[in-house]
């Protein structure tokens, strides 16, 4: 069942996410995507002028709900990114969500990217060579940077710095405006300014497509998806159950249908075993 065939689908973004999302969804489903001019920065910016009030999922849902209301579409897509640190280690971490909401079928489908493939970082510099060095480390000029006078809270902020002469000018300006003779420099995480992030949004979109193509075996609704991961793979040495995942539980979002699927590997390496590798 191709529930999107020939339908008009809204895409809520002001940061050019259509570059990756539109060709993938149109190519896969034969729908027609229209980009909404809704100012998504009102829901939060990465540069802290507007802080996000809700969870990543709820923010994406608000974006798409508001977009559908304003444009009279019945089905729409929005995405929301999150940057921070890995839950267990001090390494930069990116989560991308792409959410599709269909008010006609009363369906929500989504895809995620979660991983450490990001250039998310910042530093404070006292001279231009140090600013340039930071920029080079984070993939400038393909990846843009943002500069501020003094620190991350300064209202003196320059964005869309995408070449060396702009970087030089921005540094001079922020340095001149600073009270501590220092400049705050950070990666620009807006999708169009950050090819690494755009790639992650693409991966999340592909996962959304996979979910849309996964139909409930009972009622045929798209979005038959993993709702639980069951641990218990056996240690291949001593056959004790480990915390490694052995089964996925799939469920339909519409009817009560559930299915449990065993993963191919039933044995885990002894390094995950509490007995063999305490
Ligand atoms: Zn063992
Ligand atoms: Zn079902």
mmCIF file of C-alpha atoms and ligand atoms in Angstrom:
data_model
loop_
_atom_site.group_PDB
_atom_site.id
_atom_site.type_symbol
_atom_site.label_atom_id
_atom_site.label_comp_id
_atom_site.label_asym_id
_atom_site.label_seq_id
_atom_site.Cartn_x
_atom_site.Cartn_y
_atom_site.Cartn_z
ATOM 1 C CA UNK A 1 0.000 0.000 0.000
ATOM 2 C CA UNK A 2 1.561 3.304 -1.126
ATOM 3 C CA UNK A 3 -0.400 5.755 1.000
ATOM 4 C CA UNK A 4 1.531 8.795 -0.319
ATOM 5 C CA UNK A 5 1.191 8.203 -4.081
ATOM 6 C CA UNK A 6 0.320 11.472 -5.899
ATOM 7 C CA UNK A 7 -0.488 13.236 -2.625
ATOM 8 C CA UNK A 8 0.678 16.753 -1.755
ATOM 9 C CA UNK A 9 3.063 16.548 1.180
ATOM 10 C CA UNK A 10 4.154 19.574 3.181
ATOM 11 C CA UNK A 11 7.761 19.893 4.309
ATOM 12 C CA UNK A 12 8.296 22.346 7.149
ATOM 13 C CA UNK A 13 11.828 23.791 7.038
ATOM 14 C CA UNK A 14 13.623 27.080 6.536
ATOM 15 C CA UNK A 15 17.066 25.500 6.523
ATOM 16 C CA UNK A 16 16.977 23.753 3.141
ATOM 17 C CA UNK A 17 16.364 20.255 4.442
ATOM 18 C CA UNK A 18 14.358 19.733 1.247
ATOM 19 C CA UNK A 19 17.707 19.106 -0.436
ATOM 20 C CA UNK A 20 17.827 15.605 1.028
ATOM 21 C CA UNK A 21 14.252 14.885 2.157
ATOM 22 C CA UNK A 22 12.349 15.895 -0.995
ATOM 23 C CA UNK A 23 14.145 13.729 -3.608
ATOM 24 C CA UNK A 24 14.114 10.703 -1.299
ATOM 25 C CA UNK A 25 10.384 10.813 -0.468
ATOM 26 C CA UNK A 26 9.271 11.836 -3.966
ATOM 27 C CA UNK A 27 11.442 9.139 -5.522
ATOM 28 C CA UNK A 28 10.190 6.479 -3.157
ATOM 29 C CA UNK A 29 6.463 7.295 -3.026
ATOM 30 C CA UNK A 30 5.654 9.467 -6.057
ATOM 31 C CA UNK A 31 4.286 12.254 -3.845
ATOM 32 C CA UNK A 32 4.647 16.009 -4.431
ATOM 33 C CA UNK A 33 6.516 17.850 -1.707
ATOM 34 C CA UNK A 34 5.936 21.538 -0.978
ATOM 35 C CA UNK A 35 8.268 23.490 1.274
ATOM 36 C CA UNK A 36 6.523 25.582 3.940
ATOM 37 C CA UNK A 37 7.777 29.067 4.730
ATOM 38 C CA UNK A 38 6.933 28.575 8.434
ATOM 39 C CA UNK A 39 9.678 30.112 10.578
ATOM 40 C CA UNK A 40 10.857 27.045 12.476
ATOM 41 C CA UNK A 41 13.345 29.083 14.529
ATOM 42 C CA UNK A 42 10.474 30.081 16.817
ATOM 43 C CA UNK A 43 10.670 26.515 18.227
ATOM 44 C CA UNK A 44 14.309 26.875 19.232
ATOM 45 C CA UNK A 45 17.691 27.710 17.719
ATOM 46 C CA UNK A 46 21.042 26.016 18.186
ATOM 47 C CA UNK A 47 22.632 29.370 18.985
ATOM 48 C CA UNK A 48 20.509 29.828 22.100
ATOM 49 C CA UNK A 49 18.558 32.995 21.089
ATOM 50 C CA UNK A 50 15.434 30.831 21.438
ATOM 51 C CA UNK A 51 15.705 27.797 23.650
ATOM 52 C CA UNK A 52 13.676 24.722 22.888
ATOM 53 C CA UNK A 53 10.844 24.149 25.385
ATOM 54 C CA UNK A 54 9.791 20.602 24.531
ATOM 55 C CA UNK A 55 11.264 17.222 23.712
ATOM 56 C CA UNK A 56 12.746 16.582 20.282
ATOM 57 C CA UNK A 57 9.730 14.512 19.230
ATOM 58 C CA UNK A 58 7.151 17.020 20.499
ATOM 59 C CA UNK A 59 8.979 19.905 18.821
ATOM 60 C CA UNK A 60 8.928 18.111 15.454
ATOM 61 C CA UNK A 61 5.245 17.321 15.982
ATOM 62 C CA UNK A 62 4.448 20.971 16.782
ATOM 63 C CA UNK A 63 6.285 22.142 13.668
ATOM 64 C CA UNK A 64 4.386 19.818 11.376
ATOM 65 C CA UNK A 65 1.019 20.384 13.095
ATOM 66 C CA UNK A 66 1.341 24.149 12.771
ATOM 67 C CA UNK A 67 2.483 23.841 9.163
ATOM 68 C CA UNK A 68 -0.490 21.642 8.232
ATOM 69 C CA UNK A 69 -2.893 24.083 9.882
ATOM 70 C CA UNK A 70 -1.432 27.127 8.114
ATOM 71 C CA UNK A 71 -1.304 25.585 4.654
ATOM 72 C CA UNK A 72 -4.335 23.277 4.658
ATOM 73 C CA UNK A 73 -2.325 20.166 3.877
ATOM 74 C CA UNK A 74 -3.333 16.778 5.288
ATOM 75 C CA UNK A 75 0.105 15.215 5.427
ATOM 76 C CA UNK A 76 3.437 16.789 6.327
ATOM 77 C CA UNK A 77 7.037 16.206 7.351
ATOM 78 C CA UNK A 78 9.280 18.028 9.825
ATOM 79 C CA UNK A 79 12.636 17.240 11.298
ATOM 80 C CA UNK A 80 14.387 18.158 14.508
ATOM 81 C CA UNK A 81 18.007 17.744 15.508
ATOM 82 C CA UNK A 82 19.647 17.497 18.891
ATOM 83 C CA UNK A 83 23.292 17.932 19.827
ATOM 84 C CA UNK A 84 25.012 17.135 23.032
ATOM 85 C CA UNK A 85 27.209 14.485 24.483
ATOM 86 C CA UNK A 86 27.018 10.728 24.451
ATOM 87 C CA UNK A 87 25.113 9.487 27.535
ATOM 88 C CA UNK A 88 28.144 7.554 28.818
ATOM 89 C CA UNK A 89 31.196 9.420 27.511
ATOM 90 C CA UNK A 90 32.267 13.009 26.807
ATOM 91 C CA UNK A 91 32.063 12.659 23.018
ATOM 92 C CA UNK A 92 29.838 14.860 20.810
ATOM 93 C CA UNK A 93 26.588 13.168 19.854
ATOM 94 C CA UNK A 94 23.879 13.967 17.303
ATOM 95 C CA UNK A 95 20.286 12.721 17.168
ATOM 96 C CA UNK A 96 18.194 13.539 14.094
ATOM 97 C CA UNK A 97 14.469 12.861 13.848
ATOM 98 C CA UNK A 98 12.377 13.032 10.677
ATOM 99 C CA UNK A 99 8.650 12.830 11.418
ATOM 100 C CA UNK A 100 5.766 12.338 8.999
ATOM 101 C CA UNK A 101 2.234 13.110 10.174
ATOM 102 C CA UNK A 102 -0.777 12.040 8.159
ATOM 103 C CA UNK A 103 -4.028 13.524 9.457
ATOM 104 C CA UNK A 104 -6.113 11.627 6.928
ATOM 105 C CA UNK A 105 -4.922 8.165 7.982
ATOM 106 C CA UNK A 106 -4.223 9.336 11.549
ATOM 107 C CA UNK A 107 -0.673 8.064 11.305
ATOM 108 C CA UNK A 108 2.720 9.145 12.579
ATOM 109 C CA UNK A 109 5.857 7.630 11.060
ATOM 110 C CA UNK A 110 9.435 8.494 11.897
ATOM 111 C CA UNK A 111 13.087 7.750 11.371
ATOM 112 C CA UNK A 112 16.081 8.471 13.568
ATOM 113 C CA UNK A 113 19.803 8.939 13.192
ATOM 114 C CA UNK A 114 21.815 8.574 16.389
ATOM 115 C CA UNK A 115 25.569 8.700 16.370
ATOM 116 C CA UNK A 116 28.835 10.487 16.847
ATOM 117 C CA UNK A 117 29.202 11.684 13.273
ATOM 118 C CA UNK A 118 29.076 15.429 13.996
ATOM 119 C CA UNK A 119 31.441 18.403 14.096
ATOM 120 C CA UNK A 120 29.483 20.018 16.975
ATOM 121 C CA UNK A 121 31.975 22.086 19.000
ATOM 122 C CA UNK A 122 33.085 25.549 20.113
ATOM 123 C CA UNK A 123 36.078 27.357 21.553
ATOM 124 C CA UNK A 124 37.356 30.765 22.660
ATOM 125 C CA UNK A 125 40.229 32.381 20.748
ATOM 126 C CA UNK A 126 42.424 35.448 21.257
ATOM 127 C CA UNK A 127 43.791 35.859 17.723
ATOM 128 C CA UNK A 128 42.857 35.222 14.112
ATOM 129 C CA UNK A 129 45.217 32.257 13.452
ATOM 130 C CA UNK A 130 43.561 30.375 16.338
ATOM 131 C CA UNK A 131 40.114 31.129 14.867
ATOM 132 C CA UNK A 132 41.230 29.844 11.477
ATOM 133 C CA UNK A 133 42.734 26.742 13.056
ATOM 134 C CA UNK A 134 39.441 25.922 14.815
ATOM 135 C CA UNK A 135 37.529 26.528 11.579
ATOM 136 C CA UNK A 136 39.814 24.182 9.662
ATOM 137 C CA UNK A 137 39.340 21.473 12.287
ATOM 138 C CA UNK A 138 35.527 21.536 11.910
ATOM 139 C CA UNK A 139 35.442 21.290 8.112
ATOM 140 C CA UNK A 140 35.308 25.000 7.164
ATOM 141 C CA UNK A 141 34.355 26.389 4.665
ATOM 142 C CA UNK A 142 31.961 23.564 3.621
ATOM 143 C CA UNK A 143 30.770 23.679 7.220
ATOM 144 C CA UNK A 144 30.017 27.248 8.276
ATOM 145 C CA UNK A 145 30.940 28.808 11.617
ATOM 146 C CA UNK A 146 29.378 31.416 13.916
ATOM 147 C CA UNK A 147 31.310 34.064 15.856
ATOM 148 C CA UNK A 148 30.465 36.094 18.931
ATOM 149 C CA UNK A 149 32.282 38.722 20.945
ATOM 150 C CA UNK A 150 33.558 37.487 24.336
ATOM 151 C CA UNK A 151 31.467 34.374 25.010
ATOM 152 C CA UNK A 152 28.474 32.223 24.098
ATOM 153 C CA UNK A 153 25.986 34.694 25.618
ATOM 154 C CA UNK A 154 27.054 37.839 23.775
ATOM 155 C CA UNK A 155 24.427 39.576 21.670
ATOM 156 C CA UNK A 156 27.152 40.494 19.175
ATOM 157 C CA UNK A 157 26.753 37.506 16.851
ATOM 158 C CA UNK A 158 27.751 36.923 13.228
ATOM 159 C CA UNK A 159 26.362 33.980 11.231
ATOM 160 C CA UNK A 160 26.716 32.671 7.672
ATOM 161 C CA UNK A 161 30.495 32.784 7.715
ATOM 162 C CA UNK A 162 31.397 30.603 4.764
ATOM 163 C CA UNK A 163 34.739 31.807 3.440
ATOM 164 C CA UNK A 164 38.047 33.028 4.755
ATOM 165 C CA UNK A 165 37.574 36.723 4.060
ATOM 166 C CA UNK A 166 34.232 36.687 5.922
ATOM 167 C CA UNK A 167 35.911 34.842 8.775
ATOM 168 C CA UNK A 168 38.661 37.440 8.942
ATOM 169 C CA UNK A 169 36.165 40.326 8.943
ATOM 170 C CA UNK A 170 33.953 38.616 11.519
ATOM 171 C CA UNK A 171 36.901 37.984 13.801
ATOM 172 C CA UNK A 172 38.028 41.618 13.586
ATOM 173 C CA UNK A 173 34.532 42.883 14.304
ATOM 174 C CA UNK A 174 33.868 40.579 17.269
ATOM 175 C CA UNK A 175 37.326 41.230 18.696
ATOM 176 C CA UNK A 176 36.750 44.982 18.415
ATOM 177 C CA UNK A 177 33.357 44.623 20.153
ATOM 178 C CA UNK A 178 34.658 42.336 22.903
ATOM 179 C CA UNK A 179 35.339 43.559 26.404
ATOM 180 C CA UNK A 180 37.750 40.719 27.296
ATOM 181 C CA UNK A 181 39.761 40.762 24.037
ATOM 182 C CA UNK A 182 38.489 37.340 23.065
ATOM 183 C CA UNK A 183 36.117 35.811 20.516
ATOM 184 C CA UNK A 184 33.749 32.858 20.849
ATOM 185 C CA UNK A 185 33.638 30.632 17.762
ATOM 186 C CA UNK A 186 31.309 27.672 17.186
ATOM 187 C CA UNK A 187 30.109 25.296 14.496
ATOM 188 C CA UNK A 188 26.924 26.283 12.659
ATOM 189 C CA UNK A 189 24.487 23.387 13.137
ATOM 190 C CA UNK A 190 21.751 24.610 10.761
ATOM 191 C CA UNK A 191 21.234 21.937 8.112
ATOM 192 C CA UNK A 192 22.269 23.980 5.055
ATOM 193 C CA UNK A 193 25.428 25.163 6.817
ATOM 194 C CA UNK A 194 26.479 21.697 7.904
ATOM 195 C CA UNK A 195 26.894 18.893 5.311
ATOM 196 C CA UNK A 196 27.648 16.331 8.032
ATOM 197 C CA UNK A 197 24.315 17.029 9.653
ATOM 198 C CA UNK A 198 22.540 16.982 6.266
ATOM 199 C CA UNK A 199 23.938 13.468 5.750
ATOM 200 C CA UNK A 200 22.527 12.381 9.121
ATOM 201 C CA UNK A 201 19.103 13.820 8.193
ATOM 202 C CA UNK A 202 19.321 11.734 5.028
ATOM 203 C CA UNK A 203 19.942 8.571 7.092
ATOM 204 C CA UNK A 204 16.949 9.406 9.325
ATOM 205 C CA UNK A 205 14.802 9.949 6.208
ATOM 206 C CA UNK A 206 15.798 6.522 4.865
ATOM 207 C CA UNK A 207 14.756 4.985 8.170
ATOM 208 C CA UNK A 208 11.401 6.767 7.934
ATOM 209 C CA UNK A 209 10.943 5.268 4.446
ATOM 210 C CA UNK A 210 11.754 1.813 5.814
ATOM 211 C CA UNK A 211 9.124 2.277 8.514
ATOM 212 C CA UNK A 212 6.567 3.522 5.973
ATOM 213 C CA UNK A 213 7.187 0.413 3.858
ATOM 214 C CA UNK A 214 6.775 -1.920 6.824
ATOM 215 C CA UNK A 215 3.087 -2.901 6.783
ATOM 216 C CA UNK A 216 1.095 -4.471 9.576
ATOM 217 C CA UNK A 217 0.529 -8.162 8.659
ATOM 218 C CA UNK A 218 -2.947 -7.966 10.136
ATOM 219 C CA UNK A 219 -4.484 -4.643 8.986
ATOM 220 C CA UNK A 220 -1.965 -3.461 6.358
ATOM 221 C CA UNK A 221 -1.314 -0.055 7.949
ATOM 222 C CA UNK A 222 2.192 1.377 7.294
ATOM 223 C CA UNK A 223 4.458 1.735 10.313
ATOM 224 C CA UNK A 224 4.729 -1.791 11.703
ATOM 225 C CA UNK A 225 7.726 -0.998 13.893
ATOM 226 C CA UNK A 226 10.041 -2.083 16.652
ATOM 227 C CA UNK A 227 8.609 -1.122 20.037
ATOM 228 C CA UNK A 228 10.805 -3.259 22.273
ATOM 229 C CA UNK A 229 14.264 -4.802 22.169
ATOM 230 C CA UNK A 230 14.613 -7.919 24.278
ATOM 231 C CA UNK A 231 18.011 -8.740 25.825
ATOM 232 C CA UNK A 232 19.219 -12.251 26.538
ATOM 233 C CA UNK A 233 21.598 -13.411 23.826
ATOM 234 C CA UNK A 234 23.600 -16.351 25.210
ATOM 235 C CA UNK A 235 27.326 -16.120 25.854
ATOM 236 C CA UNK A 236 28.955 -18.265 23.229
ATOM 237 C CA UNK A 237 31.400 -19.661 25.801
ATOM 238 C CA UNK A 238 29.302 -20.456 28.891
ATOM 239 C CA UNK A 239 25.725 -20.069 27.502
ATOM 240 C CA UNK A 240 24.684 -17.601 30.226
ATOM 241 C CA UNK A 241 22.189 -14.942 29.042
ATOM 242 C CA UNK A 242 23.832 -11.509 28.437
ATOM 243 C CA UNK A 243 22.392 -8.005 28.047
ATOM 244 C CA UNK A 244 22.844 -8.208 24.259
ATOM 245 C CA UNK A 245 19.611 -7.950 22.213
ATOM 246 C CA UNK A 246 18.212 -11.273 20.992
ATOM 247 C CA UNK A 247 14.663 -10.358 19.854
ATOM 248 C CA UNK A 248 12.755 -7.379 18.454
ATOM 249 C CA UNK A 249 9.068 -6.897 19.242
ATOM 250 C CA UNK A 250 7.135 -5.225 16.395
ATOM 251 C CA UNK A 251 3.769 -3.564 16.879
ATOM 252 C CA UNK A 252 1.148 -1.868 14.739
ATOM 253 C CA UNK A 253 0.291 1.734 15.591
ATOM 254 C CA UNK A 254 -3.351 1.191 14.694
ATOM 255 C CA UNK A 255 -4.504 -2.316 15.648
ATOM 256 C CA UNK A 256 -3.370 -4.644 18.442
ATOM 257 C CA UNK A 257 -1.132 -6.780 16.228
ATOM 258 C CA UNK A 258 2.307 -7.659 17.665
ATOM 259 C CA UNK A 259 5.063 -9.937 16.441
ATOM 260 C CA UNK A 260 8.336 -11.088 17.969
ATOM 261 C CA UNK A 261 11.279 -11.679 15.658
ATOM 262 C CA UNK A 262 14.499 -13.432 16.632
ATOM 263 C CA UNK A 263 17.737 -11.812 15.494
ATOM 264 C CA UNK A 264 20.063 -13.914 13.355
ATOM 265 C CA UNK A 265 22.849 -14.134 15.918
ATOM 266 C CA UNK A 266 21.767 -16.019 18.993
ATOM 267 C CA UNK A 267 25.202 -16.053 20.641
ATOM 268 C CA UNK A 268 27.105 -13.096 22.086
ATOM 269 C CA UNK A 269 30.848 -12.632 22.412
ATOM 270 C CA UNK A 270 32.163 -13.562 25.898
ATOM 271 C CA UNK A 271 33.251 -9.924 26.332
ATOM 272 C CA UNK A 272 29.573 -9.046 27.007
ATOM 273 C CA UNK A 273 29.269 -11.859 29.546
ATOM 274 C CA UNK A 274 29.209 -11.003 33.267
ATOM 275 C CA UNK A 275 30.662 -14.437 34.123
ATOM 276 C CA UNK A 276 33.435 -14.692 31.496
ATOM 277 C CA UNK A 277 34.311 -10.982 31.553
ATOM 278 C CA UNK A 278 33.326 -9.612 34.940
HETATM 279 ZN ZN1 LIG B 1 30.192 -16.427 29.464
HETATM 280 ZN ZN1 LIG B 2 -2.436 -3.339 12.292
#
